[in-house]
């Protein structure tokens, strides 16, 4: 079986002056995969993610996202991906429905599609009563779930999630992952960063970045075998402890 | 002797519309390492701010070192150390300048209490001329801790000190707290990470402004009402689907590479029955084992 | 005391380590001075002028010749009588008119003195002054030449008339205006922003949970800006005296004292704003809208107040900058002493006291 590759990077590098934030990273992500992108603070995760979303131009190396070139076709890339971060997700001063319609509109959904989709979405999330309430009035966990649903509203090929579950309570965190699985079942590729190591186990494959380099990349089970540990937490700890540059070059 | 006491504290925002802290009472012993565990928005920061005299409660009483948080706020401000949610440092001042500044603000000098922060500050020393804004998350956290300790506080309030900090720095940070505890400082720490709960002597689990339980981590685990099992198979999402739709199963939550389940009637035969059901659903590599609950299991159980 | 000094030192670090603050603090007054004064006035070439020569004698002809070859002027035409001058001005295509009376040369030769009239359009005061100065210089040059040749003390007396804006408002007046603007901007904006920044960063929380008196926090925040503003004041004064030849006729001490009063007034306002805002942007916007705009509009240095509708003139009275402007103009340009400005000073003092009390009352020693 040949898997369809949706993210492909080749020696992708980003330098800031003398500092190499991301150093020749090469990896592939397959369609419908849940890919965990892990690394300690300052390991270069955010920089890499920005390049993949077409927000930042690489210093060297190549990458294609959903088949589009990361240098020349950033507009097409943006049309084919979804993005959600812990910090920015939704407009707090718009209602749930207005947010859905706004973001749907941005991605060029027709009025008819938009109406159908927003009804579906509100049903799935059980937000019928809240659809006309301001997003600001929702609990954090609900906001995060809504933000994710909005990010995949236009059925992008890939969705990038930057620490989507930070600070969320344990039950909502699991509900959030249910949503991720549902999206993956629809064929959407999930590219996710997290600080919760148990969440790393939910991924099909994970990569661990240390000092701008991908030090490990495999399925959670294989990684645990490779590092002879029982949890991903320990794998991560073993790798991250090797990091030298946290202070010296930053 | 109690170093921190709260009695029926209530705190609302937006003219009572949002109840951030709902009738919370607990106390912390002298020299204790006490953890307040809960998600963002559970009310942790509000409780910390009431105790550090930054917010006035709507009702209820609270005291720190025996001093009332409303009446004797000046006394409390002299004696406590506080590290707010985001590391409150001057980004444009160097490491040494930050430390010196906070020392003078608290009417002391760095050399006077150097023994207290020595262990931590040694790691920062090579970068003492670097601006705080240029430090990594872990280093900022250490510097903020040093600044909060510089006047040798009797009670230390740490509001989510490990949020946004990676695993390695988090582990180091908890080691530091153990060291401080040995120096006799009472420490109140809040965190959204359930795995950090076991590192505290006693914890309170908080959700939606209410305390769900207060006890030692061990006791909280002991009070878990059901027998807990961890299940896994080759296809985890299919497994989850089957488990959730099984009438015999009371609860099912994923925990990393296992699903944690409890049975409806908690009877032994259910286990074997389950294995058969799973096998007949074509699942392979089935593993089921009895486990001790984690704090996160307890938290989820209490939330329901 | 040691705590206080260390706090003030910290504030100076903040200022000197932020390029944007520095630029705003010291770049702005210089740019403003150059913009308003120097750059605007010095580039006058080929200004259209007319002459009205009733004398038509050698002396008047010679002066007209000298004027017309000068690069500053372009002689548009010679007029026959006075009434045409006004018309030309109204058409707005001339800047200056020069009138020679009949018997100009005779008066000069026999009485040794003669009159010459220079009329300028003072609605653009800077240009008017410059042109008059240049025309007068040419005339004086001619007078000197005559005197040298004949050893008699000839005296041409130019009589200058300003049309439309006889008091020449604006010419030297923008310096006090800029002083008001800069002091208000630096003090209100920078104080407000620097306090709100501590709220945003969370450092305010730590400072509040310390034995340090909250009021000392405020005073130590204000002191550096007071000092920096005084330095700024000095820069403006030096620039305007050296580059723009603005006089300081009155007492410098009084000038500094009155300015300090305005600074304290502005600092209180900055504090008041910071008490009621949570983000740096809001603080900045509020200071800009609340202080900059009214200062530009209602001080009278950019737009003459007396030309404004009455309601606006009444509103102008609320703003301290108006009173400060009157005070400084009186001291700098008219050379008046305290006895002439005590009323305005009292108003400024009252406003300052009100703002100070209000800001200290609303200051929160907790977070809400």
Short mmCIF file of N, CA and C in Angstrom, two decimals, chain C residues 32-144:
data_model
loop_
_atom_site.label_atom_id
_atom_site.label_comp_id
_atom_site.label_asym_id
_atom_site.label_seq_id
_atom_site.Cartn_x
_atom_site.Cartn_y
_atom_site.Cartn_z
N UNK C 32 9.66 68.31 15.74
CA UNK C 32 8.59 69.30 15.77
C UNK C 32 9.14 70.71 15.57
N UNK C 33 10.21 71.02 16.29
CA UNK C 33 10.81 72.35 16.18
C UNK C 33 11.25 72.60 14.75
N UNK C 34 11.95 71.62 14.18
CA UNK C 34 12.45 71.78 12.83
C UNK C 34 11.30 71.91 11.84
N UNK C 35 10.28 71.08 12.07
CA UNK C 35 9.15 71.07 11.16
C UNK C 35 8.41 72.39 11.18
N UNK C 36 8.11 72.85 12.38
CA UNK C 36 7.28 74.04 12.50
C UNK C 36 8.02 75.32 12.13
N UNK C 37 9.28 75.33 12.48
CA UNK C 37 9.97 76.58 12.30
C UNK C 37 10.88 76.59 11.10
N UNK C 38 11.98 75.95 11.30
CA UNK C 38 13.08 76.02 10.37
C UNK C 38 12.70 75.66 8.95
N UNK C 39 12.22 74.46 8.78
CA UNK C 39 11.95 73.94 7.45
C UNK C 39 10.91 74.79 6.73
N UNK C 40 9.95 75.27 7.46
CA UNK C 40 8.88 76.01 6.82
C UNK C 40 9.33 77.39 6.36
N UNK C 41 10.11 78.08 7.21
CA UNK C 41 10.41 79.48 6.90
C UNK C 41 11.57 79.68 5.95
N UNK C 42 12.55 78.79 5.98
CA UNK C 42 13.80 79.12 5.30
C UNK C 42 13.80 78.94 3.78
N UNK C 43 12.81 78.27 3.27
CA UNK C 43 12.83 77.97 1.86
C UNK C 43 11.93 78.92 1.08
N UNK C 44 12.16 80.18 1.21
CA UNK C 44 11.32 81.12 0.46
C UNK C 44 12.10 81.64 -0.74
N UNK C 45 11.56 81.39 -1.90
CA UNK C 45 12.20 81.88 -3.12
C UNK C 45 11.12 82.48 -4.01
N UNK C 46 11.48 83.51 -4.71
CA UNK C 46 10.57 84.10 -5.68
C UNK C 46 9.18 84.43 -5.13
N UNK C 47 9.15 84.98 -3.96
CA UNK C 47 7.86 85.41 -3.44
C UNK C 47 7.36 86.58 -4.29
N UNK C 48 6.08 86.51 -4.66
CA UNK C 48 5.51 87.56 -5.51
C UNK C 48 5.35 88.85 -4.70
N UNK C 49 5.88 89.94 -5.23
CA UNK C 49 5.68 91.23 -4.56
C UNK C 49 5.20 92.27 -5.58
N UNK C 50 4.60 93.32 -5.06
CA UNK C 50 4.25 94.46 -5.92
C UNK C 50 4.83 95.74 -5.31
N UNK C 51 5.07 96.72 -6.15
CA UNK C 51 5.49 98.03 -5.60
C UNK C 51 4.49 99.08 -6.07
N UNK C 52 4.36 100.08 -5.24
CA UNK C 52 3.50 101.19 -5.60
C UNK C 52 4.36 102.44 -5.42
N UNK C 53 4.86 102.90 -6.51
CA UNK C 53 5.87 103.95 -6.44
C UNK C 53 5.26 105.32 -6.77
N UNK C 54 4.92 106.10 -5.70
CA UNK C 54 4.41 107.45 -5.93
C UNK C 54 5.55 108.42 -6.22
N UNK C 55 6.76 108.04 -5.84
CA UNK C 55 7.90 108.96 -5.95
C UNK C 55 8.47 108.96 -7.37
N UNK C 56 8.71 107.76 -7.89
CA UNK C 56 9.32 107.63 -9.21
C UNK C 56 10.58 108.47 -9.35
N UNK C 57 11.44 108.39 -8.37
CA UNK C 57 12.70 109.15 -8.42
C UNK C 57 13.87 108.16 -8.36
N UNK C 58 15.09 108.62 -8.48
CA UNK C 58 16.25 107.72 -8.53
C UNK C 58 16.34 106.80 -7.32
N UNK C 59 16.07 107.33 -6.16
CA UNK C 59 16.20 106.52 -4.94
C UNK C 59 15.23 105.36 -4.97
N UNK C 60 13.94 105.65 -5.25
CA UNK C 60 12.95 104.57 -5.26
C UNK C 60 13.28 103.55 -6.34
N UNK C 61 13.70 104.05 -7.53
CA UNK C 61 14.05 103.15 -8.62
C UNK C 61 15.18 102.20 -8.22
N UNK C 62 16.16 102.75 -7.56
CA UNK C 62 17.32 101.96 -7.15
C UNK C 62 16.90 100.83 -6.19
N UNK C 63 16.07 101.20 -5.23
CA UNK C 63 15.63 100.19 -4.26
C UNK C 63 14.81 99.10 -4.95
N UNK C 64 13.90 99.54 -5.87
CA UNK C 64 13.09 98.56 -6.60
C UNK C 64 13.97 97.61 -7.39
N UNK C 65 15.00 98.18 -8.02
CA UNK C 65 15.95 97.34 -8.76
C UNK C 65 16.59 96.29 -7.87
N UNK C 66 17.06 96.77 -6.72
CA UNK C 66 17.72 95.85 -5.79
C UNK C 66 16.78 94.73 -5.36
N UNK C 67 15.51 95.11 -5.12
CA UNK C 67 14.53 94.11 -4.70
C UNK C 67 14.30 93.09 -5.81
N UNK C 68 14.19 93.58 -7.03
CA UNK C 68 13.81 92.66 -8.10
C UNK C 68 14.93 91.71 -8.50
N UNK C 69 16.18 92.09 -8.24
CA UNK C 69 17.25 91.14 -8.58
C UNK C 69 17.48 90.12 -7.46
N UNK C 70 16.91 90.40 -6.30
CA UNK C 70 17.08 89.46 -5.19
C UNK C 70 16.30 88.17 -5.45
N UNK C 71 16.91 87.03 -5.08
CA UNK C 71 16.30 85.74 -5.38
C UNK C 71 15.03 85.48 -4.57
N UNK C 72 14.94 86.14 -3.46
CA UNK C 72 13.77 85.91 -2.62
C UNK C 72 12.50 86.46 -3.25
N UNK C 73 12.68 87.51 -4.04
CA UNK C 73 11.49 88.20 -4.52
C UNK C 73 11.31 88.07 -6.03
N UNK C 74 10.07 88.13 -6.39
CA UNK C 74 9.78 88.24 -7.81
C UNK C 74 8.83 89.41 -7.96
N UNK C 75 9.31 90.45 -8.63
CA UNK C 75 8.50 91.66 -8.77
C UNK C 75 7.40 91.38 -9.78
N UNK C 76 6.19 91.36 -9.27
CA UNK C 76 5.09 91.00 -10.15
C UNK C 76 4.71 92.19 -11.05
N UNK C 77 4.40 93.31 -10.40
CA UNK C 77 4.13 94.50 -11.21
C UNK C 77 4.20 95.76 -10.35
N UNK C 78 4.22 96.85 -11.02
CA UNK C 78 4.15 98.13 -10.32
C UNK C 78 2.72 98.62 -10.38
N UNK C 79 2.25 99.10 -9.27
CA UNK C 79 0.86 99.54 -9.22
C UNK C 79 0.81 101.06 -9.18
N UNK C 80 -0.38 101.55 -9.55
CA UNK C 80 -0.49 103.01 -9.61
C UNK C 80 -0.98 103.60 -8.30
N UNK C 81 -1.89 102.93 -7.63
CA UNK C 81 -2.31 103.49 -6.36
C UNK C 81 -2.60 102.43 -5.31
N UNK C 82 -2.74 102.93 -4.10
CA UNK C 82 -2.89 102.13 -2.89
C UNK C 82 -4.02 101.10 -2.94
N UNK C 83 -5.16 101.55 -3.53
CA UNK C 83 -6.34 100.68 -3.47
C UNK C 83 -6.12 99.36 -4.20
N UNK C 84 -5.22 99.37 -5.15
CA UNK C 84 -4.96 98.13 -5.90
C UNK C 84 -4.23 97.09 -5.04
N UNK C 85 -3.49 97.61 -4.08
CA UNK C 85 -2.69 96.70 -3.25
C UNK C 85 -3.58 95.66 -2.54
N UNK C 86 -4.60 96.19 -1.92
CA UNK C 86 -5.53 95.32 -1.20
C UNK C 86 -6.10 94.23 -2.12
N UNK C 87 -6.45 94.67 -3.34
CA UNK C 87 -7.00 93.72 -4.30
C UNK C 87 -6.01 92.58 -4.59
N UNK C 88 -4.77 92.99 -4.81
CA UNK C 88 -3.75 91.98 -5.12
C UNK C 88 -3.61 90.97 -3.98
N UNK C 89 -3.61 91.51 -2.76
CA UNK C 89 -3.52 90.62 -1.60
C UNK C 89 -4.69 89.66 -1.56
N UNK C 90 -5.87 90.20 -1.86
CA UNK C 90 -7.07 89.37 -1.78
C UNK C 90 -7.03 88.26 -2.81
N UNK C 91 -6.43 88.55 -3.95
CA UNK C 91 -6.30 87.51 -4.97
C UNK C 91 -5.29 86.46 -4.53
N UNK C 92 -4.63 86.82 -3.43
CA UNK C 92 -3.70 85.87 -2.79
C UNK C 92 -2.49 85.54 -3.63
N UNK C 93 -2.20 86.34 -4.62
CA UNK C 93 -0.99 85.96 -5.34
C UNK C 93 0.23 86.81 -5.00
N UNK C 94 0.10 87.72 -4.05
CA UNK C 94 1.32 88.41 -3.61
C UNK C 94 1.51 88.25 -2.11
N UNK C 95 2.75 88.36 -1.72
CA UNK C 95 3.08 88.19 -0.31
C UNK C 95 3.43 89.52 0.36
N UNK C 96 3.88 90.45 -0.47
CA UNK C 96 4.44 91.68 0.09
C UNK C 96 4.18 92.83 -0.88
N UNK C 97 3.89 94.00 -0.29
CA UNK C 97 3.77 95.21 -1.13
C UNK C 97 4.65 96.30 -0.52
N UNK C 98 5.33 97.07 -1.40
CA UNK C 98 6.20 98.13 -0.89
C UNK C 98 5.74 99.45 -1.50
N UNK C 99 5.53 100.42 -0.62
CA UNK C 99 4.99 101.70 -1.08
C UNK C 99 6.00 102.81 -0.84
N UNK C 100 6.35 103.52 -1.92
CA UNK C 100 7.21 104.69 -1.78
C UNK C 100 6.34 105.94 -1.82
N UNK C 101 6.42 106.81 -0.81
CA UNK C 101 5.62 108.04 -0.84
C UNK C 101 6.17 109.01 -1.88
N UNK C 102 5.38 110.02 -2.26
CA UNK C 102 5.90 111.06 -3.16
C UNK C 102 7.05 111.76 -2.46
N UNK C 103 7.92 112.30 -3.23
CA UNK C 103 9.09 113.03 -2.70
C UNK C 103 10.01 112.16 -1.84
N UNK C 104 10.08 110.89 -2.17
CA UNK C 104 10.91 109.98 -1.36
C UNK C 104 12.38 110.42 -1.38
N UNK C 105 12.85 110.65 -2.60
CA UNK C 105 14.26 111.03 -2.74
C UNK C 105 14.55 112.40 -2.12
N UNK C 106 13.64 113.32 -2.37
CA UNK C 106 13.81 114.68 -1.83
C UNK C 106 13.89 114.67 -0.31
N UNK C 107 12.92 113.97 0.28
CA UNK C 107 12.92 113.86 1.75
C UNK C 107 14.25 113.33 2.25
N UNK C 108 14.68 112.32 1.52
CA UNK C 108 15.92 111.66 1.93
C UNK C 108 17.11 112.60 1.83
N UNK C 109 17.16 113.32 0.72
CA UNK C 109 18.31 114.18 0.49
C UNK C 109 18.28 115.45 1.34
N UNK C 110 17.08 116.02 1.50
CA UNK C 110 17.02 117.29 2.22
C UNK C 110 16.75 117.15 3.70
N UNK C 111 15.86 116.24 4.06
CA UNK C 111 15.56 116.07 5.49
C UNK C 111 16.43 114.99 6.14
N UNK C 112 17.15 114.29 5.24
CA UNK C 112 17.97 113.16 5.68
C UNK C 112 17.17 111.97 6.19
N UNK C 113 15.85 112.08 6.12
CA UNK C 113 15.11 110.87 6.47
C UNK C 113 13.84 110.77 5.62
N UNK C 114 13.47 109.49 5.36
CA UNK C 114 12.30 109.28 4.52
C UNK C 114 11.54 108.05 5.00
N UNK C 115 10.26 108.02 4.67
CA UNK C 115 9.39 106.90 5.05
C UNK C 115 9.29 105.91 3.88
N UNK C 116 9.12 104.66 4.24
CA UNK C 116 8.81 103.66 3.23
C UNK C 116 7.85 102.68 3.88
N UNK C 117 6.82 102.28 3.15
CA UNK C 117 5.84 101.40 3.79
C UNK C 117 5.97 99.97 3.25
N UNK C 118 6.01 99.03 4.16
CA UNK C 118 6.05 97.62 3.75
C UNK C 118 4.79 96.94 4.28
N UNK C 119 4.01 96.36 3.38
CA UNK C 119 2.78 95.68 3.79
C UNK C 119 2.94 94.19 3.51
N UNK C 120 2.61 93.40 4.53
CA UNK C 120 2.78 91.95 4.36
C UNK C 120 1.50 91.21 4.67
N UNK C 121 1.35 90.04 4.04
CA UNK C 121 0.23 89.16 4.34
C UNK C 121 0.64 88.28 5.53
N UNK C 122 0.10 88.62 6.69
CA UNK C 122 0.57 87.94 7.90
C UNK C 122 -0.26 86.70 8.24
N UNK C 123 -1.14 86.32 7.34
CA UNK C 123 -1.88 85.09 7.64
C UNK C 123 -0.94 83.89 7.66
N UNK C 124 0.16 84.03 6.95
CA UNK C 124 1.24 83.04 7.10
C UNK C 124 2.38 83.77 7.80
N UNK C 125 2.35 83.80 9.12
CA UNK C 125 3.24 84.69 9.86
C UNK C 125 4.73 84.42 9.63
N UNK C 126 5.07 83.16 9.52
CA UNK C 126 6.49 82.83 9.35
C UNK C 126 7.06 83.44 8.08
N UNK C 127 6.33 83.23 6.99
CA UNK C 127 6.78 83.76 5.71
C UNK C 127 6.82 85.29 5.77
N UNK C 128 5.77 85.88 6.34
CA UNK C 128 5.69 87.33 6.40
C UNK C 128 6.92 87.92 7.08
N UNK C 129 7.26 87.37 8.23
CA UNK C 129 8.40 87.91 8.97
C UNK C 129 9.68 87.79 8.17
N UNK C 130 9.87 86.63 7.59
CA UNK C 130 11.09 86.43 6.82
C UNK C 130 11.19 87.43 5.68
N UNK C 131 10.08 87.58 4.94
CA UNK C 131 10.12 88.49 3.80
C UNK C 131 10.37 89.93 4.24
N UNK C 132 9.71 90.33 5.31
CA UNK C 132 9.92 91.70 5.81
C UNK C 132 11.38 91.91 6.20
N UNK C 133 11.92 90.89 6.88
CA UNK C 133 13.33 91.00 7.28
C UNK C 133 14.23 91.18 6.07
N UNK C 134 13.94 90.42 5.04
CA UNK C 134 14.81 90.50 3.85
C UNK C 134 14.65 91.84 3.13
N UNK C 135 13.38 92.28 2.99
CA UNK C 135 13.15 93.56 2.33
C UNK C 135 13.82 94.69 3.11
N UNK C 136 13.65 94.66 4.42
CA UNK C 136 14.27 95.69 5.27
C UNK C 136 15.78 95.68 5.11
N UNK C 137 16.34 94.47 5.04
CA UNK C 137 17.79 94.36 4.89
C UNK C 137 18.25 95.05 3.61
N UNK C 138 17.50 94.86 2.54
CA UNK C 138 17.87 95.47 1.27
C UNK C 138 17.81 96.99 1.36
N UNK C 139 16.74 97.46 2.02
CA UNK C 139 16.59 98.90 2.16
C UNK C 139 17.71 99.49 3.02
N UNK C 140 18.02 98.81 4.10
CA UNK C 140 19.08 99.27 4.99
C UNK C 140 20.45 99.29 4.29
N UNK C 141 20.59 98.28 3.44
CA UNK C 141 21.80 98.18 2.64
C UNK C 141 21.98 99.45 1.79
N UNK C 142 20.88 99.85 1.17
CA UNK C 142 20.89 101.05 0.33
C UNK C 142 21.21 102.29 1.17
N UNK C 143 20.59 102.33 2.34
CA UNK C 143 20.80 103.46 3.25
C UNK C 143 22.27 103.56 3.67
N UNK C 144 22.87 102.43 3.93
CA UNK C 144 24.26 102.38 4.34
C UNK C 144 25.17 102.90 3.22
#
